[in-house]
XYZ file of C-alpha atoms in Angstrom:
336
model
C -55.093 -7.244 -89.152
C -56.230 -9.307 -86.168
C -53.848 -11.964 -84.888
C -54.985 -14.749 -82.570
C -52.331 -15.506 -79.933
C -52.162 -18.832 -78.093
C -49.999 -19.932 -75.150
C -49.445 -23.692 -75.459
C -46.774 -24.544 -72.848
C -47.203 -28.284 -73.490
C -45.621 -27.738 -76.918
C -42.357 -29.608 -76.267
C -44.198 -32.722 -75.126
C -46.636 -32.463 -78.024
C -43.739 -32.123 -80.452
C -42.157 -35.284 -79.025
C -45.453 -37.201 -79.241
C -46.071 -35.927 -82.795
C -49.814 -36.625 -82.626
C -52.830 -34.661 -83.809
C -54.737 -35.797 -80.739
C -52.365 -35.193 -77.833
C -53.513 -34.946 -74.238
C -51.258 -32.703 -72.195
C -50.224 -33.832 -68.705
C -52.013 -32.062 -65.866
C -49.048 -29.744 -65.229
C -49.190 -28.461 -68.806
C -52.934 -27.908 -68.629
C -52.556 -25.943 -65.393
C -49.814 -23.770 -66.891
C -51.952 -22.985 -69.911
C -54.930 -22.086 -67.704
C -52.930 -19.970 -65.257
C -50.616 -18.188 -67.689
C -52.691 -18.108 -70.860
C -52.565 -14.311 -70.700
C -48.804 -14.138 -71.412
C -49.138 -13.378 -75.163
C -50.819 -10.100 -74.200
C -47.249 -8.927 -73.501
C -46.468 -8.882 -77.240
C -49.936 -8.702 -78.802
C -50.959 -5.469 -80.535
C -54.076 -3.444 -79.788
C -55.983 -5.151 -82.632
C -55.104 -8.700 -81.563
C -56.875 -11.219 -79.335
C -55.431 -13.733 -76.874
C -57.050 -17.140 -76.417
C -57.523 -18.113 -72.755
C -59.644 -20.594 -70.816
C -61.018 -18.067 -68.335
C -61.241 -14.386 -69.308
C -61.709 -13.039 -65.766
C -58.794 -15.106 -64.482
C -56.597 -13.916 -67.366
C -57.476 -10.257 -66.804
C -56.591 -10.534 -63.112
C -53.364 -12.417 -63.799
C -52.164 -9.962 -66.424
C -52.931 -6.970 -64.188
C -51.138 -8.545 -61.224
C -48.079 -9.226 -63.359
C -47.870 -5.902 -65.189
C -49.998 -3.396 -63.318
C -51.907 -2.863 -66.570
C -55.255 -3.982 -67.943
C -55.893 -5.877 -71.175
C -59.356 -6.301 -72.616
C -58.778 -8.537 -75.620
C -58.924 -12.000 -74.059
C -61.301 -14.512 -75.676
C -62.329 -18.115 -75.075
C -62.508 -20.745 -77.800
C -66.287 -20.321 -77.940
C -65.787 -16.698 -79.027
C -63.334 -17.334 -81.876
C -65.669 -18.275 -84.748
C -67.072 -14.808 -85.651
C -63.752 -12.969 -85.283
C -61.949 -11.668 -88.425
C -58.728 -13.521 -87.647
C -56.050 -12.942 -90.281
C -53.051 -14.594 -88.591
C -52.233 -16.996 -85.768
C -49.271 -16.799 -83.400
C -48.628 -19.648 -80.953
C -45.980 -20.423 -78.322
C -44.726 -23.260 -80.525
C -45.999 -25.129 -83.583
C -46.803 -28.837 -83.384
C -49.436 -31.153 -84.827
C -51.596 -30.973 -81.706
C -51.989 -27.183 -81.643
C -52.649 -27.177 -85.398
C -55.402 -29.793 -85.006
C -56.869 -27.909 -82.040
C -57.080 -24.659 -84.007
C -58.685 -26.393 -86.976
C -61.340 -27.786 -84.641
C -62.074 -24.238 -83.477
C -62.784 -23.163 -87.037
C -59.466 -21.480 -87.869
C -58.817 -21.664 -91.608
C -56.068 -24.080 -92.664
C -54.471 -21.359 -94.828
C -53.589 -19.441 -91.635
C -51.730 -22.421 -90.187
C -48.523 -24.211 -91.138
C -49.024 -27.430 -93.079
C -48.256 -30.817 -91.551
C -45.149 -30.925 -93.738
C -43.954 -27.575 -92.403
C -44.500 -28.769 -88.841
C -42.522 -31.932 -89.653
C -39.642 -29.668 -90.705
C -39.871 -27.690 -87.452
C -39.883 -30.948 -85.504
C -36.823 -32.202 -87.337
C -34.955 -28.946 -86.672
C -35.918 -29.243 -82.984
C -34.078 -32.575 -82.661
C -31.119 -32.125 -80.313
C -28.844 -33.412 -83.059
C -29.126 -30.081 -84.880
C -28.063 -28.226 -81.727
C -25.055 -30.557 -81.465
C -24.083 -29.745 -85.062
C -24.156 -26.013 -84.349
C -22.290 -26.600 -81.074
C -19.479 -28.315 -82.987
C -19.082 -25.194 -85.142
C -18.803 -22.911 -82.115
C -15.734 -24.539 -80.590
C -12.671 -22.442 -79.791
C -10.690 -20.900 -76.959
C -12.754 -20.680 -73.786
C -15.497 -22.910 -75.233
C -16.568 -26.399 -74.213
C -19.380 -28.777 -75.077
C -20.024 -31.940 -77.048
C -22.992 -34.214 -77.704
C -23.122 -37.604 -79.396
C -26.192 -39.219 -80.952
C -26.584 -42.985 -80.638
C -29.349 -45.481 -81.329
C -28.110 -48.241 -79.019
C -27.258 -48.966 -75.402
C -23.781 -50.001 -76.528
C -23.306 -46.505 -77.904
C -24.293 -45.034 -74.548
C -21.918 -47.413 -72.719
C -19.073 -46.408 -75.032
C -19.510 -42.741 -74.097
C -19.957 -43.633 -70.427
C -16.715 -45.641 -70.443
C -14.923 -42.698 -72.052
C -16.340 -39.964 -69.845
C -17.223 -41.706 -66.570
C -20.289 -39.553 -65.969
C -22.797 -38.539 -68.619
C -26.153 -36.916 -69.222
C -28.439 -38.855 -71.557
C -31.225 -36.891 -73.218
C -34.236 -37.711 -75.349
C -34.033 -36.014 -78.786
C -37.300 -34.202 -78.065
C -38.259 -33.349 -74.499
C -39.393 -30.480 -72.294
C -37.505 -28.710 -69.523
C -36.487 -31.184 -66.816
C -38.037 -34.158 -68.623
C -36.356 -36.664 -70.883
C -33.009 -36.329 -69.112
C -31.045 -39.024 -67.264
C -27.836 -38.569 -65.248
C -25.602 -41.642 -65.249
C -22.330 -42.351 -63.468
C -20.153 -45.459 -63.631
C -22.548 -47.957 -65.183
C -26.082 -48.229 -66.500
C -28.655 -49.552 -64.054
C -31.579 -51.717 -65.188
C -33.816 -48.649 -64.752
C -31.471 -46.596 -66.952
C -31.472 -49.270 -69.631
C -35.256 -49.558 -69.609
C -35.698 -45.804 -69.910
C -33.184 -45.533 -72.767
C -34.632 -48.493 -74.669
C -38.026 -46.839 -74.451
C -36.730 -43.489 -75.743
C -34.824 -45.160 -78.597
C -37.904 -47.182 -79.549
C -40.141 -44.097 -79.603
C -37.756 -41.407 -80.859
C -35.052 -43.365 -82.679
C -32.018 -42.310 -80.660
C -30.672 -40.602 -77.554
C -28.082 -37.856 -77.118
C -25.150 -38.433 -74.756
C -23.240 -35.513 -73.265
C -20.518 -35.146 -70.640
C -21.647 -34.102 -67.172
C -20.535 -30.509 -66.634
C -19.917 -28.622 -63.411
C -22.544 -25.980 -64.100
C -22.138 -22.573 -62.504
C -24.755 -20.426 -64.260
C -27.668 -20.972 -66.650
C -28.429 -18.395 -69.311
C -29.387 -18.092 -72.943
C -29.686 -15.827 -75.939
C -33.012 -15.022 -77.605
C -33.434 -14.544 -81.338
C -36.074 -14.297 -84.058
C -35.893 -15.738 -87.576
C -37.706 -14.115 -90.500
C -37.686 -17.428 -92.389
C -35.817 -15.892 -95.310
C -32.290 -16.074 -93.957
C -32.499 -13.144 -91.543
C -31.926 -13.700 -87.817
C -32.036 -10.893 -85.255
C -30.658 -11.035 -81.736
C -33.182 -9.914 -79.116
C -31.336 -10.140 -75.813
C -29.870 -12.225 -73.007
C -31.914 -14.523 -70.798
C -30.615 -15.290 -67.308
C -32.708 -17.968 -65.668
C -32.888 -20.425 -62.799
C -33.355 -24.179 -62.913
C -33.971 -26.905 -60.348
C -33.001 -30.473 -61.283
C -32.906 -29.377 -64.906
C -36.382 -27.810 -64.863
C -36.979 -24.118 -65.468
C -38.117 -22.167 -62.383
C -37.768 -18.479 -63.214
C -36.116 -15.630 -65.112
C -34.121 -12.628 -63.965
C -35.581 -9.355 -65.197
C -32.890 -6.764 -65.775
C -31.371 -4.494 -68.393
C -29.004 -5.994 -70.949
C -26.151 -4.241 -69.189
C -26.963 -5.834 -65.842
C -27.459 -9.281 -67.355
C -24.158 -8.973 -69.189
C -22.477 -8.093 -65.882
C -23.867 -11.264 -64.319
C -22.424 -13.464 -67.072
C -19.196 -11.546 -67.638
C -18.137 -12.330 -64.070
C -17.239 -15.699 -65.592
C -17.066 -15.233 -69.373
C -15.447 -12.275 -71.220
C -17.901 -9.963 -72.973
C -15.924 -10.230 -76.199
C -16.393 -14.004 -76.256
C -20.140 -13.656 -75.645
C -20.394 -11.174 -78.509
C -18.441 -13.472 -80.837
C -20.708 -16.408 -80.003
C -23.805 -14.272 -80.547
C -22.628 -13.306 -84.027
C -21.660 -16.875 -84.920
C -25.036 -18.228 -83.831
C -26.784 -15.535 -85.859
C -24.904 -16.587 -88.994
C -25.225 -20.347 -88.446
C -28.933 -20.318 -87.647
C -29.723 -17.986 -90.535
C -28.299 -20.647 -92.856
C -30.086 -23.562 -91.153
C -33.500 -21.888 -90.781
C -33.714 -20.188 -94.182
C -36.908 -21.315 -95.861
C -37.682 -23.633 -92.939
C -38.495 -21.715 -89.775
C -39.991 -18.300 -89.120
C -40.463 -17.094 -85.559
C -38.736 -16.667 -82.206
C -36.210 -19.132 -80.845
C -33.833 -19.390 -77.927
C -30.388 -20.912 -77.455
C -29.732 -22.215 -73.945
C -26.164 -21.892 -72.669
C -24.280 -22.367 -69.421
C -21.126 -21.385 -67.621
C -19.158 -24.403 -66.422
C -16.195 -24.689 -64.073
C -12.964 -26.015 -65.533
C -12.026 -29.512 -64.376
C -8.787 -28.201 -62.885
C -10.661 -25.525 -60.931
C -8.812 -22.736 -62.738
C -11.584 -20.543 -64.133
C -14.643 -21.120 -66.275
C -15.708 -22.143 -69.756
C -18.705 -21.308 -71.908
C -21.010 -24.021 -73.204
C -22.625 -22.006 -76.014
C -25.380 -24.362 -77.199
C -26.958 -26.709 -74.673
C -30.151 -26.771 -76.717
C -32.112 -24.742 -79.240
C -35.812 -24.100 -78.636
C -37.702 -23.361 -81.853
C -40.516 -21.548 -80.074
C -41.007 -18.659 -77.726
C -39.271 -19.079 -74.394
C -39.614 -17.624 -70.939
C -36.584 -15.592 -71.940
C -38.733 -13.839 -74.536
C -41.350 -13.266 -71.835
C -38.693 -11.774 -69.560
C -37.505 -9.423 -72.310
C -41.069 -8.149 -72.756
C -41.553 -7.723 -69.019
C -38.273 -5.853 -68.656
C -39.505 -3.204 -71.100
C -42.391 -2.345 -68.774
C -40.616 -2.862 -65.438
C -38.150 -0.613 -63.632
C -35.344 -2.978 -64.697
C -34.519 -4.061 -61.152
C -33.235 -7.588 -60.912
C -35.856 -9.987 -59.621
C -37.070 -13.457 -60.460
C -40.557 -14.345 -61.623
C -41.511 -17.955 -60.990
C -43.471 -20.000 -63.507
C -43.163 -23.425 -61.929
């Protein structure tokens, strides 16, 4: 069975826009062109990977892995292929419409209703609901949804310093840091987000020490499997790279701050909670971003176990695939 794989890194923005005809910003288009070969990491020998430039993809994949891959195709080459399944970075209306225009049969794609369900589950509110069920000793984290500036001000008055986030946004975008009082620029930005997306999420500002995540896959029938840890770097909230290392080494990095037992408990709880939420609604890989934060009194660290949930592949999944074919030394691969 031949599967067509597609890397659509603009997915988060397309999901927020919720349009069939979505034009990705230049940065997204460049990422797709430069790293379109990434699905070759998990594609099988019978599959094909859609890229914009076959020669460029072959060179990029070989530079990254030291291996060759000869199953890259352009959109002009899709039509005659016996494609039986489609696997994308993330499902949204724009990638569905694009694939239909290339002649992919609608029966191989999720319906618009199914994509609407994925979009709803991707709203940060659902992550906040799971976060609330993960609270306990050594755990921190809260997020409040509001549809008004007064709601934001209420949280700001209570907390003093907050992070305001759009319900749907990509890494480093759709995030505003506010301290003391809202500026006119803050108010304009939030009014715009509320008008377009219906609400904003307000969270306390945390003294972050380490970014990491856990990667999973849902079978869509109530089964969720844990795939591994993701230790990554960010700059001003935007993803910059992933550490490639064995699970043991990644666990050592995190367990400097957070006990292994607590990490294992959180992993099992997330597996159970997401299996209930995603049953009959989402099939595919997903990632849960987390962070280590310093206690306010300076005495140790706390775990924020659910900063956000990405219902798509993540660079953490890419890192897990790369680790299998690397020598498991710790290094960082940059994608931004």
